Short mmCIF file of C-alpha atoms in Angstrom, two decimals:
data_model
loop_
_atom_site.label_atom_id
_atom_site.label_comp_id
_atom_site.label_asym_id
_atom_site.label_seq_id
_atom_site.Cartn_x
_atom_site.Cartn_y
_atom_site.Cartn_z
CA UNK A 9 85.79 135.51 194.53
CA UNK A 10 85.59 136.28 198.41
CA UNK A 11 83.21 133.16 198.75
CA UNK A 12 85.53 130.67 196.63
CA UNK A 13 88.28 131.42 198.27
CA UNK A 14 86.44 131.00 201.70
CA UNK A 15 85.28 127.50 200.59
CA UNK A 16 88.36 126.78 199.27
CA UNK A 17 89.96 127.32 202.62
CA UNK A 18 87.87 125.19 204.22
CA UNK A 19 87.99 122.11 202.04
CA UNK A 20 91.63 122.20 202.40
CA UNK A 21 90.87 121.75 206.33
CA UNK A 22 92.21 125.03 206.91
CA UNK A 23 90.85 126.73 210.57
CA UNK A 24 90.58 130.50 210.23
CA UNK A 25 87.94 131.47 213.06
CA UNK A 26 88.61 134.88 213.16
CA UNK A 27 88.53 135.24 209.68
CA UNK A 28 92.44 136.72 209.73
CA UNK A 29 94.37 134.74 207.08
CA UNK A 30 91.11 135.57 204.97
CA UNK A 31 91.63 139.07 205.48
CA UNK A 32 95.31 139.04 204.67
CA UNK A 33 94.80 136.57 201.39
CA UNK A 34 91.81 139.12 200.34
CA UNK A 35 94.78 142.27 200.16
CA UNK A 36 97.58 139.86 198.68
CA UNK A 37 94.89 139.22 196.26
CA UNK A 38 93.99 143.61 195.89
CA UNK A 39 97.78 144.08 196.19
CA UNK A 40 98.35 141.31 192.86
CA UNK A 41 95.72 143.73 190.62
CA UNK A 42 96.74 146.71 191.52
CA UNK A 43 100.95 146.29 190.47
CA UNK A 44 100.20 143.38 188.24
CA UNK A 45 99.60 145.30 184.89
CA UNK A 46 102.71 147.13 185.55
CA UNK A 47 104.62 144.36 186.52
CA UNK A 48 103.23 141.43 184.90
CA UNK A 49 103.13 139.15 188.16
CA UNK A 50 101.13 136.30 186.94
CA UNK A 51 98.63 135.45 184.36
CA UNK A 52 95.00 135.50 185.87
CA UNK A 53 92.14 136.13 183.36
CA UNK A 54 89.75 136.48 186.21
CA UNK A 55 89.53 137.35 189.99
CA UNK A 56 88.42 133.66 190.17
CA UNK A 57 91.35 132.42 188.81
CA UNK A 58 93.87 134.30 191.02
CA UNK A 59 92.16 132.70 193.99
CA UNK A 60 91.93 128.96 192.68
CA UNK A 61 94.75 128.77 190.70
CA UNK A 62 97.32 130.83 193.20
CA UNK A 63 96.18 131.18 196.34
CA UNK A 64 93.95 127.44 196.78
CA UNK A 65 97.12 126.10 194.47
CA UNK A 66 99.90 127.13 197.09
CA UNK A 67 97.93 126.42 199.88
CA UNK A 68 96.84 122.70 198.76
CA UNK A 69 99.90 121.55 200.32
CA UNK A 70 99.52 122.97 203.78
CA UNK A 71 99.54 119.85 205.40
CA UNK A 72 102.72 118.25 204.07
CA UNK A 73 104.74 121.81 205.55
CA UNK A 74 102.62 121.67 208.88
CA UNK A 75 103.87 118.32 209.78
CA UNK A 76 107.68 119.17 208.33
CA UNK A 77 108.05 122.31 209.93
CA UNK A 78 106.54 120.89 213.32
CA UNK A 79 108.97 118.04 212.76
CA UNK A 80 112.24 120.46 212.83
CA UNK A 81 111.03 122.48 215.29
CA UNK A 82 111.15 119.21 217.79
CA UNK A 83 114.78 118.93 216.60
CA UNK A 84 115.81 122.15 216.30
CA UNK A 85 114.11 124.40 218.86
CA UNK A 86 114.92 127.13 216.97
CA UNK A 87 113.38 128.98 213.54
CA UNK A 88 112.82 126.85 210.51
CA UNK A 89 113.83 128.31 207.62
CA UNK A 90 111.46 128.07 204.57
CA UNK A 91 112.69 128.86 201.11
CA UNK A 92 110.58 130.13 198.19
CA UNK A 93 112.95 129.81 195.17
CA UNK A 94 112.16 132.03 192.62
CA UNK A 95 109.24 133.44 193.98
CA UNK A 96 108.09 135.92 191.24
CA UNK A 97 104.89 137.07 192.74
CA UNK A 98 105.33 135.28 195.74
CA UNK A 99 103.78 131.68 195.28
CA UNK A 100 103.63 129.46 197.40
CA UNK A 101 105.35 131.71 199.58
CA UNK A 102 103.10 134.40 200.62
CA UNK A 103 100.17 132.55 200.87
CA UNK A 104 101.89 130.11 203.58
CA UNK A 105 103.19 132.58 204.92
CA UNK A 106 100.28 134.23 206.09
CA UNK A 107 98.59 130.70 206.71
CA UNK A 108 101.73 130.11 209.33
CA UNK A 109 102.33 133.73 210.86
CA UNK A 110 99.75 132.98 213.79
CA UNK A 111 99.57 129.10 213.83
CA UNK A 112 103.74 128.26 213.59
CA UNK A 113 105.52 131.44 214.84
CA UNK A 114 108.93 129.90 214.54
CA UNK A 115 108.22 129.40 210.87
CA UNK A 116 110.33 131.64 208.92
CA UNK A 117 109.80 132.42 205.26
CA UNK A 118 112.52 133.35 202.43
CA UNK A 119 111.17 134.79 199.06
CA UNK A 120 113.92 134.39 197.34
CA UNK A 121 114.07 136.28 193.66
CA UNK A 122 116.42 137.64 191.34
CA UNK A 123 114.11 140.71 189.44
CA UNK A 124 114.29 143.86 191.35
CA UNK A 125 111.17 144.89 190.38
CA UNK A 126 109.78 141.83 191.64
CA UNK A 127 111.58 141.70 194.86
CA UNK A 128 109.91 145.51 194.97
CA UNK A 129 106.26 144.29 195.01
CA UNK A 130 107.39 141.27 197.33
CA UNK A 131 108.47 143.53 200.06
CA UNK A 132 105.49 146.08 199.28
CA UNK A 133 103.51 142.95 200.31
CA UNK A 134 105.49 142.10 203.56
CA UNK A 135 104.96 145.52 204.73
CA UNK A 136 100.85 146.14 204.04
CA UNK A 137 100.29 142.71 205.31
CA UNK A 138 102.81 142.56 208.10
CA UNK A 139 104.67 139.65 207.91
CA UNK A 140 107.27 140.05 210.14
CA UNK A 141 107.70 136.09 209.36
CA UNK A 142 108.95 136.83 206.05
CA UNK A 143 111.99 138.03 204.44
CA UNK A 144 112.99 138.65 200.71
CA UNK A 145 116.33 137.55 199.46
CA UNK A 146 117.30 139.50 195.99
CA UNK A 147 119.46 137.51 194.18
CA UNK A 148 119.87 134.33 191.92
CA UNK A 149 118.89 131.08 193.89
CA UNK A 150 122.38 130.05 192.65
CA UNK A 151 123.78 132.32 195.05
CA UNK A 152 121.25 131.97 198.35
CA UNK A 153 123.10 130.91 201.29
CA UNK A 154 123.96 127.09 200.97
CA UNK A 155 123.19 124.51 204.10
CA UNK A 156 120.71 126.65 205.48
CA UNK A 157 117.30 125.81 204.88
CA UNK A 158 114.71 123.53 206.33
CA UNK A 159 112.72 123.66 203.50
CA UNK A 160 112.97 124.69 200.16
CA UNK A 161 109.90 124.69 197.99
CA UNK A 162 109.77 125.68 194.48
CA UNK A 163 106.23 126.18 192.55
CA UNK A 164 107.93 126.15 188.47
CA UNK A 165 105.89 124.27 185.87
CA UNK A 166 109.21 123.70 184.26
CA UNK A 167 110.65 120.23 184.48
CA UNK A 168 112.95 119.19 187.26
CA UNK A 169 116.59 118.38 185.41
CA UNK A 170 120.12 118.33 187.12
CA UNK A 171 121.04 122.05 187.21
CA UNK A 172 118.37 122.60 188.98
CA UNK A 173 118.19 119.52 191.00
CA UNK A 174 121.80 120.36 192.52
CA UNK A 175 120.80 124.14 192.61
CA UNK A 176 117.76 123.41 195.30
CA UNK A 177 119.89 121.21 197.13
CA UNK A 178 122.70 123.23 197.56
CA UNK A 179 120.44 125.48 199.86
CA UNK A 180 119.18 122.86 201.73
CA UNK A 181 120.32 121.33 205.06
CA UNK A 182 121.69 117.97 205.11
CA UNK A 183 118.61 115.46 206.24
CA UNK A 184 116.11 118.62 204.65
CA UNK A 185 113.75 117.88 202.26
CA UNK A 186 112.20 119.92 198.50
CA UNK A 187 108.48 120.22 198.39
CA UNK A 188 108.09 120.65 194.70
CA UNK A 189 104.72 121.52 193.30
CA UNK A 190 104.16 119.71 190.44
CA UNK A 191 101.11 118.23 187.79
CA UNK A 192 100.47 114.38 186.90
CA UNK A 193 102.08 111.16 187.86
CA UNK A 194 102.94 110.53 184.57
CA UNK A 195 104.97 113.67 183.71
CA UNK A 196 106.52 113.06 187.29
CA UNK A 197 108.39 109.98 186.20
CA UNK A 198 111.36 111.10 184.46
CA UNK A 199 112.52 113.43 187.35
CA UNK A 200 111.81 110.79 189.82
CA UNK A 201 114.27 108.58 188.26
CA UNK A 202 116.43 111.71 188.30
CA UNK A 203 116.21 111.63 192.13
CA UNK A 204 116.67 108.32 192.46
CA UNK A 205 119.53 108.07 189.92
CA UNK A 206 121.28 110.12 192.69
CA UNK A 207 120.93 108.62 195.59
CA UNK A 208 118.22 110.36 197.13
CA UNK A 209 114.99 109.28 198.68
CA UNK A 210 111.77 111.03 197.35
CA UNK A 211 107.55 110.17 197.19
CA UNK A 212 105.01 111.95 195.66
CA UNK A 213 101.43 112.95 197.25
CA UNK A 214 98.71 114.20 195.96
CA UNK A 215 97.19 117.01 196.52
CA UNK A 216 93.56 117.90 196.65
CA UNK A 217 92.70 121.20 194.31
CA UNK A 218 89.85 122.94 195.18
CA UNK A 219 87.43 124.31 192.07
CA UNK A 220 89.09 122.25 189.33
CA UNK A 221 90.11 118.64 188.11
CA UNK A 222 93.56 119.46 187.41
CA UNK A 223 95.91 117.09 189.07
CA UNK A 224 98.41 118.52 191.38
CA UNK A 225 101.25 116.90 193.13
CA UNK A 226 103.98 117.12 195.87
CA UNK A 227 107.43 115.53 195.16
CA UNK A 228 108.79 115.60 198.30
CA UNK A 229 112.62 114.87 198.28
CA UNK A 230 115.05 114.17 200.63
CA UNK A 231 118.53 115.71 200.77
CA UNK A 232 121.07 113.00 201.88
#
């Protein structure tokens, strides 16, 4: 597991010469198997799996955040505010997280989730690994602040349908953008003429996946 997810990193481009964000993904990853019986975090027959289809999954679109979160910082000069909505066991969250704690410092990430026992683990994982760039928000993404974030990313397999279309951009700034992990092109379609039935400007990019031929994309849309 330790060398996939080493070789992962580094075909997503990711520099990590001292070997820290491996360290930190390595006891997100102990932290997972330890509570994750109890708790039922996330389905991962194998160590393998966790690393690929979690960690490599949330990371694949590092880039894409990088360049936003640079972006707002230029305009802002202050903290950009990433949202996680529902976060469950803290993807994409955590793992970008620790990816940004050293290289973006005024990156600032919100777990947000509504199951106590979940928000538990979450801030068990804040304080073992640190992240004083992280904060967890227990409640119902319904009710997270409005107008406030940057960023809000969401990692559901679920499709993307009006509730929660309006929901995501409720929380987001005016002129902020979703970064939506999703699968194919072609399931894509409907909920990109969702967008665009609203008004809203959105693109897709995809995203390269380390250890598998799934297809995995970013619908990246912008909040008017």
């Amino acid at each position: 597991m330790e060398k996939i997810l080493l070789t992962g990193l580094q075909e997503l481009g990711i520099e990590d010469k001292d070997g820290k964000l491996f360290g930190l993904l390595l006891s997100y990853i102990k932290e997972i198997k330890i509570f994750n019986t109890v708790f039922n975090l996330v389905k991962a027959d194998s160590d393998e799996e966790l690393a690929v289809s979690h960690i490599l999954d949330s990371l694949a679109a590092w880039k894409f955040f990088d360049n936003e979160i640079k972006t707002a910082c230029k305009h802002s000069g202050n903290e950009v505010r990433i949202a996680d909505a529902g976060s469950g066991a803290g993807f994409p969250g955590i793992p970008l997280a620790c990816l940004f704690l050293t290289m973006l410092p005024g990156a600032q990430f919100f777990l947000i989730e509504r199951m106590q026992k979940r928000c538990g683990f979450l801030a068990n994982v804040k304080a073992v690994l640190n992240l004083h760039n992280t904060r967890i928000l227990e409640t119902e993404t319904e009710k997270a602040p409005s107008d406030f974030f940057d960023i809000v990313t969401c990692r559901a397999f679920r499709p993307l349908d009006m509730p929660v279309l309006k929901t995501l951009l409720r929380c987001t700034k005016p002129r902020c953008k979703l970064f939506l992990y999703k699968a194919t092109q072609e399931k894509l379609d409907a909920e990109i003429r969702l967008v665009k039935e609203n008004g809203l400007n959105c693109r897709t990019e995809k995203l390269y996946y380390p250890f598998t031929k799934k297809e995995r994309r970013l619908l990246i849309v912008e909040k008017g």
